[in-house]
PDB file of C-alpha atoms in Angstrom:
ATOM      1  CA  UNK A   1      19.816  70.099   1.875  1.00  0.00           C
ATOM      2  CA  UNK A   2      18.877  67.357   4.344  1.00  0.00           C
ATOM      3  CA  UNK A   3      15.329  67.519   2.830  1.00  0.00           C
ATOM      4  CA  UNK A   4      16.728  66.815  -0.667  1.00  0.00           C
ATOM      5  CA  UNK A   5      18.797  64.171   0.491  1.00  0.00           C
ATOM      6  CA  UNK A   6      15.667  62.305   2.506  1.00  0.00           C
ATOM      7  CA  UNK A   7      13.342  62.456  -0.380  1.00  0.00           C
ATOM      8  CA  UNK A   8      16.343  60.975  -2.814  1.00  0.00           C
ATOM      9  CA  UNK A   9      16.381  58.043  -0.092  1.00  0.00           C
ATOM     10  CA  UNK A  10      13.100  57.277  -0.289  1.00  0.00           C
ATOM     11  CA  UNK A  11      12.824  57.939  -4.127  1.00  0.00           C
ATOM     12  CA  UNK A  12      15.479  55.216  -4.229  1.00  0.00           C
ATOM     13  CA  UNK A  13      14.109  52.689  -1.507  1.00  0.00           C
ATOM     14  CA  UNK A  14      10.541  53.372  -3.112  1.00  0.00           C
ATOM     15  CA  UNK A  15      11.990  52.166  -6.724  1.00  0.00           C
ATOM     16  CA  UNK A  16      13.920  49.141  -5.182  1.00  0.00           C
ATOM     17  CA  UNK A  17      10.402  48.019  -3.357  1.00  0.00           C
ATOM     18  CA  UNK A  18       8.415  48.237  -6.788  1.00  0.00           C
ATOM     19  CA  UNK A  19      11.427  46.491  -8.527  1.00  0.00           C
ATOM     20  CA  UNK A  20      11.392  43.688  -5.722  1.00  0.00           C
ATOM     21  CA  UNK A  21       7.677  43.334  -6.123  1.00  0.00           C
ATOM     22  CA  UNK A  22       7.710  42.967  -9.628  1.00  0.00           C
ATOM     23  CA  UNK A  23      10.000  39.931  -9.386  1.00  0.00           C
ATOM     24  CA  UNK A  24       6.687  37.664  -7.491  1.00  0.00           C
ATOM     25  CA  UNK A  25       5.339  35.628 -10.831  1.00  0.00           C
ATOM     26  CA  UNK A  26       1.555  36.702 -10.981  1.00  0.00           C
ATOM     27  CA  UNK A  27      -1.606  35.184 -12.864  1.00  0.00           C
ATOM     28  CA  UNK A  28      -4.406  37.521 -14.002  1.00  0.00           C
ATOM     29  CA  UNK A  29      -7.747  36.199 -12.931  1.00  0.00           C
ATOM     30  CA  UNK A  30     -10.294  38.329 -14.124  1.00  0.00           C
ATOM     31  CA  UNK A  31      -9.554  42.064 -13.360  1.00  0.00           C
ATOM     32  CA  UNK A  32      -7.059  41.193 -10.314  1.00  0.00           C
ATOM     33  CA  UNK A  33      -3.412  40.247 -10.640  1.00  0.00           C
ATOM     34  CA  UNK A  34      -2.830  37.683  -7.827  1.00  0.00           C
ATOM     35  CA  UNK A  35       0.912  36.164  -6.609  1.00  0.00           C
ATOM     36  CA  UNK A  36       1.173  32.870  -7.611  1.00  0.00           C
ATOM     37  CA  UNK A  37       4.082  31.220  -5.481  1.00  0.00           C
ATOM     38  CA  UNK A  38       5.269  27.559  -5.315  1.00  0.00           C
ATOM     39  CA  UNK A  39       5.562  26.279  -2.257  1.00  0.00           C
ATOM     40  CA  UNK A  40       7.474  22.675  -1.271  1.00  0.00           C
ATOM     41  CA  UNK A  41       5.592  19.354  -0.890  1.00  0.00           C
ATOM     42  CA  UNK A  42       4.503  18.911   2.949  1.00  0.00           C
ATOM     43  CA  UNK A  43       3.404  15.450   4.269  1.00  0.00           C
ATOM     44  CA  UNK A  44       0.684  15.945   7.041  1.00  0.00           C
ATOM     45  CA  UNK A  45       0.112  12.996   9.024  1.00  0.00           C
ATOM     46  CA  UNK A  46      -3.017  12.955  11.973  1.00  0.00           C
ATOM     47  CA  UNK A  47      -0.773  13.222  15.640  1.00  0.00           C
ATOM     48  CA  UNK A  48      -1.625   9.923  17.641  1.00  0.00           C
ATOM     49  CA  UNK A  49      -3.620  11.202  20.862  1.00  0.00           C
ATOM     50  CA  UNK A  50      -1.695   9.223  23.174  1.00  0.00           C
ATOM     51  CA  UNK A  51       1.471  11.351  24.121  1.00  0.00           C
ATOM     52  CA  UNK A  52       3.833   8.289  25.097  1.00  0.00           C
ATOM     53  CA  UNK A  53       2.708   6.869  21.551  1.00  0.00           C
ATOM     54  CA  UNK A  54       3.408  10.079  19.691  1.00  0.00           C
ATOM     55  CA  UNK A  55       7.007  10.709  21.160  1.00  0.00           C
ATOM     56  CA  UNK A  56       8.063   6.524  20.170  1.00  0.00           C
ATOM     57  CA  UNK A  57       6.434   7.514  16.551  1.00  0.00           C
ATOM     58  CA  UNK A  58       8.205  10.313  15.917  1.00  0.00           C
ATOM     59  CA  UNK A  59      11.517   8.918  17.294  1.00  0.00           C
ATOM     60  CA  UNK A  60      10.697   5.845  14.972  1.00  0.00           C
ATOM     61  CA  UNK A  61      10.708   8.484  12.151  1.00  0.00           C
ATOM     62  CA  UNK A  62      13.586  10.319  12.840  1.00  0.00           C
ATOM     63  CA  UNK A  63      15.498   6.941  13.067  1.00  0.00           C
ATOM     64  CA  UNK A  64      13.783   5.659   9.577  1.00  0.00           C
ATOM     65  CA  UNK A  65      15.493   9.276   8.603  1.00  0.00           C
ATOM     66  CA  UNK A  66      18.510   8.916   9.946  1.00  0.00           C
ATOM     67  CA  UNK A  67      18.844   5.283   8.360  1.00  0.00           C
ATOM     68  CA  UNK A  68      17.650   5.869   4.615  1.00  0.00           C
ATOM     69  CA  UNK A  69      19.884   9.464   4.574  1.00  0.00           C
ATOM     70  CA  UNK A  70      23.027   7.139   5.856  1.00  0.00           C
ATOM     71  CA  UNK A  71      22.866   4.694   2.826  1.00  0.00           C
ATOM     72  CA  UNK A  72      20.647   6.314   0.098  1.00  0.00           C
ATOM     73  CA  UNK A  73      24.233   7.350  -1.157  1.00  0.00           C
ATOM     74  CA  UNK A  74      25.254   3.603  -1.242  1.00  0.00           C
ATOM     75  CA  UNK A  75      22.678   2.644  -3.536  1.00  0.00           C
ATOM     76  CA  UNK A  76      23.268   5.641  -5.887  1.00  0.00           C
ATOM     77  CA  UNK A  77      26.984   4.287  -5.969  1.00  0.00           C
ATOM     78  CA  UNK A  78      26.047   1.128  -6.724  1.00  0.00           C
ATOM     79  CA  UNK A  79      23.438   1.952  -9.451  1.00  0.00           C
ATOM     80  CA  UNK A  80      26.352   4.066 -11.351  1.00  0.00           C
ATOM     81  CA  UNK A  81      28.587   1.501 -10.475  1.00  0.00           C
ATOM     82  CA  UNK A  82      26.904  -1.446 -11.976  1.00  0.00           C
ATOM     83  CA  UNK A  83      26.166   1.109 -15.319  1.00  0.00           C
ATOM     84  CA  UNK A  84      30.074   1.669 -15.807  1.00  0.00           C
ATOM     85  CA  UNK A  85      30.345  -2.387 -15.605  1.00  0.00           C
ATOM     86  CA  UNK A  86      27.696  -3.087 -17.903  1.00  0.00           C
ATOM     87  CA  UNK A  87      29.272  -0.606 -20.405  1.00  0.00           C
ATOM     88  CA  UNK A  88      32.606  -1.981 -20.121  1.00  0.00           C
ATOM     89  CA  UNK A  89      31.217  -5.498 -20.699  1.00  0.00           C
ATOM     90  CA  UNK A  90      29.398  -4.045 -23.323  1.00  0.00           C
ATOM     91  CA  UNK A  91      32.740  -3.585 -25.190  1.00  0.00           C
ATOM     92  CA  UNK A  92      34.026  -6.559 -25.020  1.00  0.00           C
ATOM     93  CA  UNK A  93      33.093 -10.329 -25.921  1.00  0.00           C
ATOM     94  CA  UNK A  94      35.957 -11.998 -24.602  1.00  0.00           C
ATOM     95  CA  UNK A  95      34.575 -14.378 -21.438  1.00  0.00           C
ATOM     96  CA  UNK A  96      38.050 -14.168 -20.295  1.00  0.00           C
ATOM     97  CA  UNK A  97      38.035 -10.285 -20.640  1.00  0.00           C
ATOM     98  CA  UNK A  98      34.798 -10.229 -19.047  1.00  0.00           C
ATOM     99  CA  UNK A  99      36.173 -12.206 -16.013  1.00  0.00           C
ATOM    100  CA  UNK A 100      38.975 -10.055 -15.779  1.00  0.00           C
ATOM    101  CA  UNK A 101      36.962  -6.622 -15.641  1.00  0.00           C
ATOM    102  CA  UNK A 102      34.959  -8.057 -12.668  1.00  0.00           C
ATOM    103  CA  UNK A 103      37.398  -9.192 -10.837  1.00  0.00           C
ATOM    104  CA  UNK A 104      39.267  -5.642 -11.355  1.00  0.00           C
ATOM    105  CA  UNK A 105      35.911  -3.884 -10.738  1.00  0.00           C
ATOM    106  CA  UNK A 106      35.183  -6.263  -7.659  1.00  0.00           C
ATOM    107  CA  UNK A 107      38.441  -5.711  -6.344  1.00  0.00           C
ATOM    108  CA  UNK A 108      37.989  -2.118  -6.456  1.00  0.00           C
ATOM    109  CA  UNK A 109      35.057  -2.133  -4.772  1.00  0.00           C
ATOM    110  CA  UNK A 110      36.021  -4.272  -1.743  1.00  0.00           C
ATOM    111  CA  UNK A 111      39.002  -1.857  -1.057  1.00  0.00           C
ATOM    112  CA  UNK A 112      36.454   1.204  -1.198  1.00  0.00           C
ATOM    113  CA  UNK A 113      33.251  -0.130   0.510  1.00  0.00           C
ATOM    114  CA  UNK A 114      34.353  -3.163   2.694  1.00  0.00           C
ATOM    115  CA  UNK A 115      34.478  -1.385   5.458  1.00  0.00           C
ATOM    116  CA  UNK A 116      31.737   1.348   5.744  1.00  0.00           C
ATOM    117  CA  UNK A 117      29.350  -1.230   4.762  1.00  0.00           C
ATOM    118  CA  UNK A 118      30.071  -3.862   7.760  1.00  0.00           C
ATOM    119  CA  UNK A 119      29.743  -0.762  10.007  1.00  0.00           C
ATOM    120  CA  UNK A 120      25.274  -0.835   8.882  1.00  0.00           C
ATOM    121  CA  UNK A 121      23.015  -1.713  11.486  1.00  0.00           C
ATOM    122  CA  UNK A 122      20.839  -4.630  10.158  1.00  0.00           C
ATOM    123  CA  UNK A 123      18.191  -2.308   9.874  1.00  0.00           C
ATOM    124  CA  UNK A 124      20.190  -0.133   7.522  1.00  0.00           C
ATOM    125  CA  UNK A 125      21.265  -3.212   5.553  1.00  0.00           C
ATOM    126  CA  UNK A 126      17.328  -4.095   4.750  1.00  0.00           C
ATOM    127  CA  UNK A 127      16.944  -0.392   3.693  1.00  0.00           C
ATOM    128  CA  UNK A 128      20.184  -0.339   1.252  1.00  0.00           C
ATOM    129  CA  UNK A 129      18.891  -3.578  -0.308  1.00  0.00           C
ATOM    130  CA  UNK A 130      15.454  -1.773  -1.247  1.00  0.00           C
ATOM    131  CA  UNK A 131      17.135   0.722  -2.371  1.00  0.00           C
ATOM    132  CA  UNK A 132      19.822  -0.795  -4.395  1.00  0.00           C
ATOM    133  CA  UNK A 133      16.316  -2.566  -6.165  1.00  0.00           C
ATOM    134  CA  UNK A 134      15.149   1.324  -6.440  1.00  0.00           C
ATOM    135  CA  UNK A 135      18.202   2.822  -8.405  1.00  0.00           C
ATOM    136  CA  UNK A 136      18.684  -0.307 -10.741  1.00  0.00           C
ATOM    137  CA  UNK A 137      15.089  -1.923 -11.008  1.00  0.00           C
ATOM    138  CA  UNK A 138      16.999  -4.934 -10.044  1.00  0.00           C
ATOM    139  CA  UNK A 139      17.433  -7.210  -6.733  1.00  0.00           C
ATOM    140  CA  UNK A 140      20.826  -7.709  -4.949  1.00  0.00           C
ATOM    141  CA  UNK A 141      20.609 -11.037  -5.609  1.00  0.00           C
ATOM    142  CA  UNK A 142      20.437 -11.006  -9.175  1.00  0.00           C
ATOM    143  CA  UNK A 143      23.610  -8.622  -9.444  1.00  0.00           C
ATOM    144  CA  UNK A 144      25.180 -10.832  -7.412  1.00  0.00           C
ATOM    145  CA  UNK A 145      24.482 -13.978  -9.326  1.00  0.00           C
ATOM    146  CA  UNK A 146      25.006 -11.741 -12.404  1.00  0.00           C
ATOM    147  CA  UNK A 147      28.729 -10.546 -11.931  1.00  0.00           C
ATOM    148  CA  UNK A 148      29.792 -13.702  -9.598  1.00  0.00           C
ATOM    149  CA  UNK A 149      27.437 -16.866 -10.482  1.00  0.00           C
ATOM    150  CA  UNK A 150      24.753 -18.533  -8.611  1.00  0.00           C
ATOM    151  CA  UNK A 151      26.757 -20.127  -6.138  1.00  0.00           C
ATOM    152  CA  UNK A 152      28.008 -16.835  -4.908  1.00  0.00           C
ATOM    153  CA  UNK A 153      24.674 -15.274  -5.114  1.00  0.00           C
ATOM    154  CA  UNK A 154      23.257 -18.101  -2.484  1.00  0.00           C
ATOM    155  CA  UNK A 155      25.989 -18.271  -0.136  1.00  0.00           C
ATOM    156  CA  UNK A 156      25.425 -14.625   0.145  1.00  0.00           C
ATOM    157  CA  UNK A 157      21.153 -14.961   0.333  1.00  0.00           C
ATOM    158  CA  UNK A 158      21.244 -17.590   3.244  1.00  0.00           C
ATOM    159  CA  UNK A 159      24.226 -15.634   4.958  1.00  0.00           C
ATOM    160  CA  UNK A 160      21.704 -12.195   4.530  1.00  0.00           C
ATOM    161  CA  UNK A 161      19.013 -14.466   5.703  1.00  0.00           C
ATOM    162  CA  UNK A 162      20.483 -15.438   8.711  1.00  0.00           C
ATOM    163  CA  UNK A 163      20.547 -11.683   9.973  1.00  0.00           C
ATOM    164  CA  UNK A 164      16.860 -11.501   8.810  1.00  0.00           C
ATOM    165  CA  UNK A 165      18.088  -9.642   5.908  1.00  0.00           C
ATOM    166  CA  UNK A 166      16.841 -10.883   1.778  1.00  0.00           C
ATOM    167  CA  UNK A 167      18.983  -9.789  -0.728  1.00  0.00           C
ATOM    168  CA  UNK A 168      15.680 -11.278  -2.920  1.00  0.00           C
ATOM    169  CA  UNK A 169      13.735  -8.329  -1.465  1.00  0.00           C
ATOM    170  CA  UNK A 170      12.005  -5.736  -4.532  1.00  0.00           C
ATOM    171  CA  UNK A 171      11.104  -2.281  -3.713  1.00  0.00           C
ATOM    172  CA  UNK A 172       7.234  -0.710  -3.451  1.00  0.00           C
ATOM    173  CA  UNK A 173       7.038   2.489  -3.259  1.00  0.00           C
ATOM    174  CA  UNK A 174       3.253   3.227  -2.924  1.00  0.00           C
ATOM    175  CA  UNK A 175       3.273  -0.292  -0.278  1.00  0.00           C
ATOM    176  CA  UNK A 176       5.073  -1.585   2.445  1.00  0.00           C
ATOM    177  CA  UNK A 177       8.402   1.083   1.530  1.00  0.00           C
ATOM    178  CA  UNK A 178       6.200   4.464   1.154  1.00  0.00           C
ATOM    179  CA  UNK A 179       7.778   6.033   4.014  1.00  0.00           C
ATOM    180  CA  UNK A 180      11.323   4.981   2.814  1.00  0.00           C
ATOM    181  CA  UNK A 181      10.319   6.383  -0.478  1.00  0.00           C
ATOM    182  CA  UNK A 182       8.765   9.988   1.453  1.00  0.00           C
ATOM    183  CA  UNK A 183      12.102  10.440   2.692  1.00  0.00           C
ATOM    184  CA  UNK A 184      14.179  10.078  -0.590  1.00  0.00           C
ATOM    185  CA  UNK A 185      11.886  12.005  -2.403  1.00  0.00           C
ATOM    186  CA  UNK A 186      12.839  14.632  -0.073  1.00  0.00           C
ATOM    187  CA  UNK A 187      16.687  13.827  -0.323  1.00  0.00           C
ATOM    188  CA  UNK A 188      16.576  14.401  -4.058  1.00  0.00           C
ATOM    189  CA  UNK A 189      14.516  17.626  -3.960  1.00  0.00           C
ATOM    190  CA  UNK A 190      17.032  19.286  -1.528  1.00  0.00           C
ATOM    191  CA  UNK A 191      14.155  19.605   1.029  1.00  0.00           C
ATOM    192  CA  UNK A 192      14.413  18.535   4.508  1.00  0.00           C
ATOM    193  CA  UNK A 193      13.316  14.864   5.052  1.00  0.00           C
ATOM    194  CA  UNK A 194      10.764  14.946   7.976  1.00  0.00           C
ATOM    195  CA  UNK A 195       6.886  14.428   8.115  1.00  0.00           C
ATOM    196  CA  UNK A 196       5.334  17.218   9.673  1.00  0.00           C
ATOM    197  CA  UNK A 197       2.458  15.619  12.090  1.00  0.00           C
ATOM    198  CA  UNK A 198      -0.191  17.644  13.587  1.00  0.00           C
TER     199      UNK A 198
END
Protein backbone atom coordinates (compact mmCIF):
# COMPACT_ATOMS: atom_id res chain seq x y z
CA UNK A 1 0.00 0.00 0.00
CA UNK A 2 2.72 2.52 0.86
CA UNK A 3 4.43 1.47 -2.44
CA UNK A 4 1.28 2.36 -4.42
CA UNK A 5 0.87 5.46 -2.74
CA UNK A 6 4.82 6.60 -3.40
CA UNK A 7 4.74 5.80 -7.02
CA UNK A 8 1.17 7.87 -7.35
CA UNK A 9 3.34 10.82 -5.73
CA UNK A 10 5.83 10.77 -8.01
CA UNK A 11 3.51 9.93 -11.04
CA UNK A 12 1.88 13.20 -9.99
CA UNK A 13 5.05 15.42 -9.15
CA UNK A 14 6.63 13.86 -12.44
CA UNK A 15 3.45 15.25 -14.57
CA UNK A 16 3.45 18.70 -12.74
CA UNK A 17 7.46 19.01 -13.66
CA UNK A 18 6.76 18.21 -17.48
CA UNK A 19 3.67 20.56 -17.31
CA UNK A 20 5.92 23.37 -15.65
CA UNK A 21 8.55 22.81 -18.28
CA UNK A 22 6.37 23.06 -21.04
CA UNK A 23 5.28 26.56 -20.00
CA UNK A 24 9.36 28.03 -20.94
CA UNK A 25 8.61 29.58 -24.71
CA UNK A 26 11.21 27.63 -26.93
CA UNK A 27 12.67 28.28 -30.57
CA UNK A 28 13.69 25.31 -32.74
CA UNK A 29 17.12 25.83 -34.17
CA UNK A 30 17.95 23.12 -36.26
CA UNK A 31 17.26 19.70 -34.56
CA UNK A 32 17.43 21.24 -30.84
CA UNK A 33 14.61 23.02 -29.05
CA UNK A 34 16.37 25.74 -26.97
CA UNK A 35 14.54 28.15 -24.02
CA UNK A 36 14.25 31.37 -25.22
CA UNK A 37 13.66 33.74 -22.10
CA UNK A 38 13.46 37.58 -21.89
CA UNK A 39 15.38 39.00 -19.57
CA UNK A 40 15.14 42.99 -18.28
CA UNK A 41 17.35 45.77 -19.71
CA UNK A 42 20.67 46.08 -17.48
CA UNK A 43 22.90 49.22 -17.73
CA UNK A 44 26.63 48.19 -17.14
CA UNK A 45 28.80 50.98 -16.47
CA UNK A 46 33.04 50.38 -16.09
CA UNK A 47 33.61 50.78 -11.84
CA UNK A 48 36.06 53.85 -11.39
CA UNK A 49 39.39 52.24 -9.87
CA UNK A 50 39.71 54.70 -7.26
CA UNK A 51 37.56 53.42 -4.23
CA UNK A 52 36.88 56.99 -2.58
CA UNK A 53 35.73 57.98 -6.26
CA UNK A 54 33.51 54.97 -6.72
CA UNK A 55 31.60 55.26 -3.28
CA UNK A 56 30.86 59.54 -4.15
CA UNK A 57 29.65 58.07 -7.77
CA UNK A 58 27.45 55.75 -6.69
CA UNK A 59 26.03 57.94 -3.86
CA UNK A 60 25.69 60.65 -6.70
CA UNK A 61 23.47 57.99 -8.42
CA UNK A 62 21.42 56.92 -5.81
CA UNK A 63 20.67 60.66 -5.07
CA UNK A 64 19.98 61.38 -9.04
CA UNK A 65 17.48 58.24 -8.12
CA UNK A 66 16.09 59.35 -5.32
CA UNK A 67 15.43 62.91 -6.99
CA UNK A 68 13.88 61.92 -10.51
CA UNK A 69 11.57 58.96 -8.55
CA UNK A 70 10.38 62.01 -6.06
CA UNK A 71 8.99 64.24 -8.94
CA UNK A 72 8.69 62.05 -12.11
CA UNK A 73 5.01 61.85 -10.73
CA UNK A 74 4.79 65.73 -10.84
CA UNK A 75 5.46 65.97 -14.35
CA UNK A 76 3.03 63.12 -15.28
CA UNK A 77 0.39 65.32 -13.33
CA UNK A 78 1.14 68.13 -15.04
CA UNK A 79 1.26 66.62 -18.59
CA UNK A 80 -2.49 65.19 -17.93
CA UNK A 81 -3.22 68.25 -16.35
CA UNK A 82 -2.40 70.65 -19.05
CA UNK A 83 -4.37 67.88 -21.64
CA UNK A 84 -7.73 68.25 -19.55
CA UNK A 85 -7.15 72.26 -19.94
CA UNK A 86 -6.47 72.23 -23.45
CA UNK A 87 -9.65 70.11 -24.00
CA UNK A 88 -11.78 72.25 -22.00
CA UNK A 89 -10.51 75.31 -23.91
CA UNK A 90 -11.03 73.38 -26.79
CA UNK A 91 -14.81 73.66 -26.13
CA UNK A 92 -15.20 76.86 -25.74
CA UNK A 93 -14.44 80.27 -27.67
CA UNK A 94 -15.51 82.62 -25.21
CA UNK A 95 -12.07 84.71 -24.01
CA UNK A 96 -14.02 85.37 -20.98
CA UNK A 97 -14.86 81.59 -20.57
CA UNK A 98 -11.41 80.81 -21.29
CA UNK A 99 -10.22 83.17 -18.45
CA UNK A 100 -12.55 81.75 -16.19
CA UNK A 101 -11.50 77.95 -16.70
CA UNK A 102 -7.87 78.97 -15.87
CA UNK A 103 -8.38 80.71 -13.17
CA UNK A 104 -10.70 77.69 -11.81
CA UNK A 105 -8.06 75.21 -13.06
CA UNK A 106 -5.17 77.45 -11.53
CA UNK A 107 -6.91 77.73 -8.44
CA UNK A 108 -7.22 74.14 -8.17
CA UNK A 109 -3.93 73.51 -8.64
CA UNK A 110 -2.40 75.92 -6.08
CA UNK A 111 -4.63 74.31 -3.32
CA UNK A 112 -3.29 70.73 -4.43
CA UNK A 113 0.44 71.32 -5.29
CA UNK A 114 1.48 74.60 -3.46
CA UNK A 115 2.83 73.00 -0.93
CA UNK A 116 4.65 69.70 -1.89
CA UNK A 117 6.26 71.60 -4.55
CA UNK A 118 8.04 74.43 -2.25
CA UNK A 119 9.19 71.42 -0.16
CA UNK A 120 11.89 70.39 -3.76
CA UNK A 121 15.39 70.80 -3.26
CA UNK A 122 16.68 73.06 -6.13
CA UNK A 123 18.13 70.17 -7.54
CA UNK A 124 14.77 68.45 -7.77
CA UNK A 125 13.22 71.63 -9.19
CA UNK A 126 15.84 71.52 -12.36
CA UNK A 127 14.86 67.80 -12.76
CA UNK A 128 10.86 68.44 -12.67
CA UNK A 129 11.38 71.22 -15.24
CA UNK A 130 13.10 68.62 -17.73
CA UNK A 131 10.71 66.56 -17.14
CA UNK A 132 7.64 68.60 -17.35
CA UNK A 133 9.48 69.42 -21.16
CA UNK A 134 9.55 65.36 -21.40
CA UNK A 135 5.75 64.56 -20.81
CA UNK A 136 4.42 67.64 -22.88
CA UNK A 137 7.25 68.34 -25.55
CA UNK A 138 6.90 71.75 -24.17
CA UNK A 139 9.03 74.18 -21.74
CA UNK A 140 7.66 75.53 -18.39
CA UNK A 141 7.96 78.69 -19.62
CA UNK A 142 5.83 78.49 -22.48
CA UNK A 143 2.87 76.92 -20.35
CA UNK A 144 3.32 79.51 -18.21
CA UNK A 145 3.16 82.33 -20.67
CA UNK A 146 0.45 80.18 -22.35
CA UNK A 147 -2.27 79.92 -19.51
CA UNK A 148 -1.09 83.32 -17.61
CA UNK A 149 0.66 85.80 -20.29
CA UNK A 150 4.15 86.84 -20.76
CA UNK A 151 4.45 88.95 -17.90
CA UNK A 152 3.73 86.10 -15.61
CA UNK A 153 5.88 83.78 -17.52
CA UNK A 154 9.08 86.28 -16.84
CA UNK A 155 8.51 87.18 -13.39
CA UNK A 156 8.52 83.51 -12.87
CA UNK A 157 11.93 82.83 -15.38
CA UNK A 158 14.13 85.50 -13.53
CA UNK A 159 12.63 84.37 -10.05
CA UNK A 160 13.71 80.42 -11.30
CA UNK A 161 16.86 82.02 -12.42
CA UNK A 162 17.80 83.42 -9.37
CA UNK A 163 17.94 79.83 -7.69
CA UNK A 164 19.97 78.74 -10.80
CA UNK A 165 16.90 77.13 -11.97
CA UNK A 166 15.45 77.89 -16.15
CA UNK A 167 12.06 77.25 -16.60
CA UNK A 168 13.43 77.84 -20.57
CA UNK A 169 15.34 74.56 -20.10
CA UNK A 170 14.30 71.53 -23.07
CA UNK A 171 14.93 67.99 -22.37
CA UNK A 172 17.77 65.55 -24.24
CA UNK A 173 17.52 62.41 -23.65
CA UNK A 174 20.48 60.80 -25.55
CA UNK A 175 22.71 64.31 -24.11
CA UNK A 176 23.28 66.09 -21.13
CA UNK A 177 19.74 64.26 -19.35
CA UNK A 178 20.62 60.44 -20.38
CA UNK A 179 20.97 59.39 -16.93
CA UNK A 180 17.69 61.22 -15.90
CA UNK A 181 16.15 59.50 -18.81
CA UNK A 182 17.95 55.70 -17.62
CA UNK A 183 16.13 56.10 -14.56
CA UNK A 184 12.54 56.83 -15.91
CA UNK A 185 12.82 54.35 -18.36
CA UNK A 186 13.14 52.11 -15.52
CA UNK A 187 10.20 53.80 -13.52
CA UNK A 188 7.83 53.09 -16.38
CA UNK A 189 8.93 49.47 -16.99
CA UNK A 190 8.28 48.54 -13.28
CA UNK A 191 12.02 47.63 -12.99
CA UNK A 192 14.20 48.86 -10.32
CA UNK A 193 15.97 52.18 -11.21
CA UNK A 194 19.74 51.59 -10.48
CA UNK A 195 22.85 51.17 -12.81
CA UNK A 196 24.56 48.15 -12.06
CA UNK A 197 28.53 49.10 -12.21
CA UNK A 198 31.15 46.56 -12.30
Amino acid sequence: MCKIFIISLLSLFINSFATAQSIVPSVIMGRDTVPHVLLHEVDVVARLKNPRKYARQQQRNQRMVYNVRKVFPYAKIAAAKINEIENKLAQTDSEAKRKQIIKKEYKELMHTFKQPLMKLTVTQGKILVRLIYRETNNTSFNHIKEYKGTVNAYFWQSLALLFGNNLKADYEPNGRDREIEQIVRSIEKGAPSHITRR
